[in-house]
Amino acid sequence: MNGFDFDDEAGIEAIIRSREAGFRFTHMGSADEVVAIHGERRHAGAVDAFLVRAVDEAYAARFRTSDYGSGMPLWQRSGEAADVINDLLDLPPHDSPGAPKRPLHGPGTDAGNLWFPGLP
């Protein structure tokens, strides 16, 4: 991908919704070129994070705060930006009924697609 070309109304609406829900953002790339957007929200002992590289290339996960950056997620998704972000926003609050409680393990668990602050 050459720069961040994100012309997707549903994806933009999901990013706006995440901002309204308290997410903070880091635009990844060089000084003159954005290649991805990283969103992160810390709340109630959990960190919700997503990374959008393109309309059809997004990753999201929820971690316990103590596991963020080094542990396995409690929940994760990948796919279209709008779907991934909206699924993350629709999760019940951490430690409430129906919220994911156990770290994921095994095939398909790939928190390595997320960028963590302090890492290149």
PDB file of N, CA, C and O in Angstrom, residues 21 23 41-49 61-68 72-76 87-104:
ATOM      1  N   ALA A  21     -16.556   7.068  21.842  1.00  0.00           N
ATOM      2  CA  ALA A  21     -16.520   6.104  22.943  1.00  0.00           C
ATOM      3  C   ALA A  21     -15.243   6.222  23.770  1.00  0.00           C
ATOM      4  O   ALA A  21     -15.020   5.414  24.673  1.00  0.00           O
ATOM      5  N   PHE A  23     -11.863   6.462  22.495  1.00  0.00           N
ATOM      6  CA  PHE A  23     -10.601   5.994  21.919  1.00  0.00           C
ATOM      7  C   PHE A  23      -9.685   7.181  21.613  1.00  0.00           C
ATOM      8  O   PHE A  23     -10.143   8.260  21.263  1.00  0.00           O
ATOM      9  N   ARG A  41      -8.287   2.390  23.753  1.00  0.00           N
ATOM     10  CA  ARG A  41      -9.085   2.884  24.878  1.00  0.00           C
ATOM     11  C   ARG A  41      -8.796   1.994  26.083  1.00  0.00           C
ATOM     12  O   ARG A  41      -8.867   0.770  25.999  1.00  0.00           O
ATOM     13  N   ARG A  42      -8.477   2.643  27.196  1.00  0.00           N
ATOM     14  CA  ARG A  42      -8.258   1.929  28.457  1.00  0.00           C
ATOM     15  C   ARG A  42      -9.443   2.202  29.368  1.00  0.00           C
ATOM     16  O   ARG A  42      -9.824   3.358  29.553  1.00  0.00           O
ATOM     17  N   HIS A  43     -10.018   1.141  29.928  1.00  0.00           N
ATOM     18  CA  HIS A  43     -11.168   1.302  30.814  1.00  0.00           C
ATOM     19  C   HIS A  43     -11.388   0.050  31.641  1.00  0.00           C
ATOM     20  O   HIS A  43     -11.205  -1.063  31.148  1.00  0.00           O
ATOM     21  N   ALA A  44     -11.717   0.226  32.893  1.00  0.00           N
ATOM     22  CA  ALA A  44     -12.174  -0.856  33.770  1.00  0.00           C
ATOM     23  C   ALA A  44     -11.289  -2.103  33.737  1.00  0.00           C
ATOM     24  O   ALA A  44     -11.786  -3.213  33.682  1.00  0.00           O
ATOM     25  N   GLY A  45      -9.961  -1.929  33.732  1.00  0.00           N
ATOM     26  CA  GLY A  45      -9.062  -3.071  33.765  1.00  0.00           C
ATOM     27  C   GLY A  45      -8.802  -3.724  32.428  1.00  0.00           C
ATOM     28  O   GLY A  45      -8.217  -4.808  32.366  1.00  0.00           O
ATOM     29  N   ALA A  46      -9.229  -3.080  31.342  1.00  0.00           N
ATOM     30  CA  ALA A  46      -9.027  -3.649  30.010  1.00  0.00           C
ATOM     31  C   ALA A  46      -8.534  -2.575  29.047  1.00  0.00           C
ATOM     32  O   ALA A  46      -8.703  -1.387  29.276  1.00  0.00           O
ATOM     33  N   VAL A  47      -7.919  -3.047  27.963  1.00  0.00           N
ATOM     34  CA  VAL A  47      -7.515  -2.174  26.864  1.00  0.00           C
ATOM     35  C   VAL A  47      -8.157  -2.723  25.603  1.00  0.00           C
ATOM     36  O   VAL A  47      -7.991  -3.897  25.270  1.00  0.00           O
ATOM     37  N   ASP A  48      -8.918  -1.871  24.933  1.00  0.00           N
ATOM     38  CA  ASP A  48      -9.461  -2.192  23.615  1.00  0.00           C
ATOM     39  C   ASP A  48      -8.594  -1.465  22.600  1.00  0.00           C
ATOM     40  O   ASP A  48      -8.291  -0.282  22.783  1.00  0.00           O
ATOM     41  N   ALA A  49      -8.171  -2.163  21.561  1.00  0.00           N
ATOM     42  CA  ALA A  49      -7.296  -1.552  20.561  1.00  0.00           C
ATOM     43  C   ALA A  49      -7.664  -2.047  19.171  1.00  0.00           C
ATOM     44  O   ALA A  49      -8.138  -3.173  19.016  1.00  0.00           O
ATOM     45  N   ALA A  61      -8.648  -6.021  19.182  1.00  0.00           N
ATOM     46  CA  ALA A  61      -8.512  -6.957  20.290  1.00  0.00           C
ATOM     47  C   ALA A  61      -8.832  -6.262  21.603  1.00  0.00           C
ATOM     48  O   ALA A  61      -8.740  -5.042  21.716  1.00  0.00           O
ATOM     49  N   ARG A  62      -9.221  -7.069  22.580  1.00  0.00           N
ATOM     50  CA  ARG A  62      -9.358  -6.618  23.970  1.00  0.00           C
ATOM     51  C   ARG A  62      -8.382  -7.423  24.808  1.00  0.00           C
ATOM     52  O   ARG A  62      -8.277  -8.643  24.676  1.00  0.00           O
ATOM     53  N   PHE A  63      -7.671  -6.720  25.665  1.00  0.00           N
ATOM     54  CA  PHE A  63      -6.702  -7.322  26.579  1.00  0.00           C
ATOM     55  C   PHE A  63      -7.019  -6.911  28.004  1.00  0.00           C
ATOM     56  O   PHE A  63      -7.556  -5.818  28.223  1.00  0.00           O
ATOM     57  N   ARG A  64      -6.636  -7.730  28.950  1.00  0.00           N
ATOM     58  CA  ARG A  64      -6.543  -7.245  30.315  1.00  0.00           C
ATOM     59  C   ARG A  64      -5.432  -6.196  30.316  1.00  0.00           C
ATOM     60  O   ARG A  64      -4.434  -6.356  29.625  1.00  0.00           O
ATOM     61  N   THR A  65      -5.572  -5.171  31.107  1.00  0.00           N
ATOM     62  CA  THR A  65      -4.552  -4.122  31.146  1.00  0.00           C
ATOM     63  C   THR A  65      -3.182  -4.717  31.438  1.00  0.00           C
ATOM     64  O   THR A  65      -2.186  -4.347  30.809  1.00  0.00           O
ATOM     65  N   SER A  66      -3.113  -5.673  32.343  1.00  0.00           N
ATOM     66  CA  SER A  66      -1.826  -6.274  32.713  1.00  0.00           C
ATOM     67  C   SER A  66      -1.216  -7.109  31.590  1.00  0.00           C
ATOM     68  O   SER A  66      -0.016  -7.373  31.598  1.00  0.00           O
ATOM     69  N   ASP A  67      -2.013  -7.537  30.622  1.00  0.00           N
ATOM     70  CA  ASP A  67      -1.518  -8.356  29.513  1.00  0.00           C
ATOM     71  C   ASP A  67      -1.227  -7.549  28.245  1.00  0.00           C
ATOM     72  O   ASP A  67      -0.677  -8.083  27.280  1.00  0.00           O
ATOM     73  N   TYR A  68      -1.602  -6.292  28.220  1.00  0.00           N
ATOM     74  CA  TYR A  68      -1.485  -5.496  26.998  1.00  0.00           C
ATOM     75  C   TYR A  68      -0.025  -5.341  26.583  1.00  0.00           C
ATOM     76  O   TYR A  68       0.816  -4.942  27.376  1.00  0.00           O
ATOM     77  N   MET A  72      -1.875 -12.595  25.762  1.00  0.00           N
ATOM     78  CA  MET A  72      -2.873 -13.008  24.787  1.00  0.00           C
ATOM     79  C   MET A  72      -4.151 -12.190  24.977  1.00  0.00           C
ATOM     80  O   MET A  72      -4.507 -11.837  26.096  1.00  0.00           O
ATOM     81  N   PRO A  73      -4.858 -11.898  23.892  1.00  0.00           N
ATOM     82  CA  PRO A  73      -6.100 -11.123  24.001  1.00  0.00           C
ATOM     83  C   PRO A  73      -7.232 -11.950  24.599  1.00  0.00           C
ATOM     84  O   PRO A  73      -7.233 -13.177  24.526  1.00  0.00           O
ATOM     85  N   LEU A  74      -8.195 -11.247  25.160  1.00  0.00           N
ATOM     86  CA  LEU A  74      -9.433 -11.877  25.620  1.00  0.00           C
ATOM     87  C   LEU A  74     -10.395 -12.066  24.452  1.00  0.00           C
ATOM     88  O   LEU A  74     -11.265 -12.934  24.477  1.00  0.00           O
ATOM     89  N   TRP A  75     -10.227 -11.233  23.447  1.00  0.00           N
ATOM     90  CA  TRP A  75     -11.095 -11.227  22.264  1.00  0.00           C
ATOM     91  C   TRP A  75     -10.308 -10.619  21.116  1.00  0.00           C
ATOM     92  O   TRP A  75      -9.461  -9.734  21.342  1.00  0.00           O
ATOM     93  N   GLN A  76     -10.561 -11.071  19.889  1.00  0.00           N
ATOM     94  CA  GLN A  76      -9.911 -10.459  18.723  1.00  0.00           C
ATOM     95  C   GLN A  76     -10.723 -10.724  17.462  1.00  0.00           C
ATOM     96  O   GLN A  76     -11.468 -11.688  17.392  1.00  0.00           O
ATOM     97  N   ASP A  87     -17.669  -4.359  15.982  1.00  0.00           N
ATOM     98  CA  ASP A  87     -17.703  -5.541  16.855  1.00  0.00           C
ATOM     99  C   ASP A  87     -16.999  -5.254  18.181  1.00  0.00           C
ATOM    100  O   ASP A  87     -17.469  -5.659  19.243  1.00  0.00           O
ATOM    101  N   LEU A  88     -15.864  -4.566  18.133  1.00  0.00           N
ATOM    102  CA  LEU A  88     -15.141  -4.214  19.356  1.00  0.00           C
ATOM    103  C   LEU A  88     -15.991  -3.282  20.222  1.00  0.00           C
ATOM    104  O   LEU A  88     -16.115  -3.487  21.436  1.00  0.00           O
ATOM    105  N   LEU A  89     -16.587  -2.276  19.611  1.00  0.00           N
ATOM    106  CA  LEU A  89     -17.413  -1.331  20.361  1.00  0.00           C
ATOM    107  C   LEU A  89     -18.659  -1.981  20.945  1.00  0.00           C
ATOM    108  O   LEU A  89     -19.188  -1.516  21.957  1.00  0.00           O
ATOM    109  N   ASP A  90     -19.138  -3.042  20.334  1.00  0.00           N
ATOM    110  CA  ASP A  90     -20.351  -3.716  20.801  1.00  0.00           C
ATOM    111  C   ASP A  90     -20.092  -4.733  21.919  1.00  0.00           C
ATOM    112  O   ASP A  90     -21.051  -5.281  22.476  1.00  0.00           O
ATOM    113  N   LEU A  91     -18.828  -4.965  22.255  1.00  0.00           N
ATOM    114  CA  LEU A  91     -18.537  -5.884  23.359  1.00  0.00           C
ATOM    115  C   LEU A  91     -19.093  -5.323  24.666  1.00  0.00           C
ATOM    116  O   LEU A  91     -19.037  -4.107  24.895  1.00  0.00           O
ATOM    117  N   PRO A  92     -19.601  -6.202  25.543  1.00  0.00           N
ATOM    118  CA  PRO A  92     -20.000  -5.718  26.872  1.00  0.00           C
ATOM    119  C   PRO A  92     -18.760  -5.189  27.612  1.00  0.00           C
ATOM    120  O   PRO A  92     -17.636  -5.627  27.350  1.00  0.00           O
ATOM    121  N   PRO A  93     -18.942  -4.268  28.545  1.00  0.00           N
ATOM    122  CA  PRO A  93     -17.801  -3.777  29.316  1.00  0.00           C
ATOM    123  C   PRO A  93     -17.050  -4.931  29.993  1.00  0.00           C
ATOM    124  O   PRO A  93     -17.654  -5.937  30.382  1.00  0.00           O
ATOM    125  N   HIS A  94     -15.743  -4.752  30.126  1.00  0.00           N
ATOM    126  CA  HIS A  94     -14.889  -5.760  30.770  1.00  0.00           C
ATOM    127  C   HIS A  94     -15.446  -6.092  32.156  1.00  0.00           C
ATOM    128  O   HIS A  94     -15.893  -5.220  32.884  1.00  0.00           O
ATOM    129  N   ASP A  95     -15.418  -7.367  32.498  1.00  0.00           N
ATOM    130  CA  ASP A  95     -15.885  -7.889  33.794  1.00  0.00           C
ATOM    131  C   ASP A  95     -17.398  -7.783  33.993  1.00  0.00           C
ATOM    132  O   ASP A  95     -17.881  -7.884  35.107  1.00  0.00           O
ATOM    133  N   SER A  96     -18.156  -7.569  32.925  1.00  0.00           N
ATOM    134  CA  SER A  96     -19.609  -7.587  33.046  1.00  0.00           C
ATOM    135  C   SER A  96     -20.127  -8.878  32.410  1.00  0.00           C
ATOM    136  O   SER A  96     -19.400  -9.554  31.676  1.00  0.00           O
ATOM    137  N   PRO A  97     -21.366  -9.251  32.690  1.00  0.00           N
ATOM    138  CA  PRO A  97     -21.907 -10.483  32.090  1.00  0.00           C
ATOM    139  C   PRO A  97     -21.811 -10.446  30.563  1.00  0.00           C
ATOM    140  O   PRO A  97     -22.109  -9.439  29.933  1.00  0.00           O
ATOM    141  N   GLY A  98     -21.353 -11.540  30.001  1.00  0.00           N
ATOM    142  CA  GLY A  98     -21.233 -11.665  28.556  1.00  0.00           C
ATOM    143  C   GLY A  98     -19.922 -11.162  27.978  1.00  0.00           C
ATOM    144  O   GLY A  98     -19.650 -11.375  26.803  1.00  0.00           O
ATOM    145  N   ALA A  99     -19.111 -10.491  28.784  1.00  0.00           N
ATOM    146  CA  ALA A  99     -17.817  -9.990  28.302  1.00  0.00           C
ATOM    147  C   ALA A  99     -16.814 -11.146  28.251  1.00  0.00           C
ATOM    148  O   ALA A  99     -16.872 -12.065  29.069  1.00  0.00           O
ATOM    149  N   PRO A 100     -15.893 -11.113  27.277  1.00  0.00           N
ATOM    150  CA  PRO A 100     -14.867 -12.159  27.234  1.00  0.00           C
ATOM    151  C   PRO A 100     -14.005 -12.106  28.491  1.00  0.00           C
ATOM    152  O   PRO A 100     -13.625 -11.023  28.942  1.00  0.00           O
ATOM    153  N   LYS A 101     -13.713 -13.271  29.072  1.00  0.00           N
ATOM    154  CA  LYS A 101     -13.006 -13.322  30.355  1.00  0.00           C
ATOM    155  C   LYS A 101     -11.689 -14.089  30.315  1.00  0.00           C
ATOM    156  O   LYS A 101     -10.810 -13.842  31.127  1.00  0.00           O
ATOM    157  N   ARG A 102     -11.558 -15.027  29.392  1.00  0.00           N
ATOM    158  CA  ARG A 102     -10.363 -15.870  29.359  1.00  0.00           C
ATOM    159  C   ARG A 102      -9.500 -15.531  28.153  1.00  0.00           C
ATOM    160  O   ARG A 102     -10.018 -15.369  27.051  1.00  0.00           O
ATOM    161  N   PRO A 103      -8.179 -15.459  28.368  1.00  0.00           N
ATOM    162  CA  PRO A 103      -7.281 -15.190  27.225  1.00  0.00           C
ATOM    163  C   PRO A 103      -7.427 -16.279  26.159  1.00  0.00           C
ATOM    164  O   PRO A 103      -7.604 -17.460  26.477  1.00  0.00           O
ATOM    165  N   LEU A 104      -7.374 -15.858  24.920  1.00  0.00           N
ATOM    166  CA  LEU A 104      -7.450 -16.783  23.791  1.00  0.00           C
ATOM    167  C   LEU A 104      -6.099 -17.469  23.612  1.00  0.00           C
ATOM    168  O   LEU A 104      -5.049 -16.854  23.810  1.00  0.00           O
TER     169      LEU A 104
END
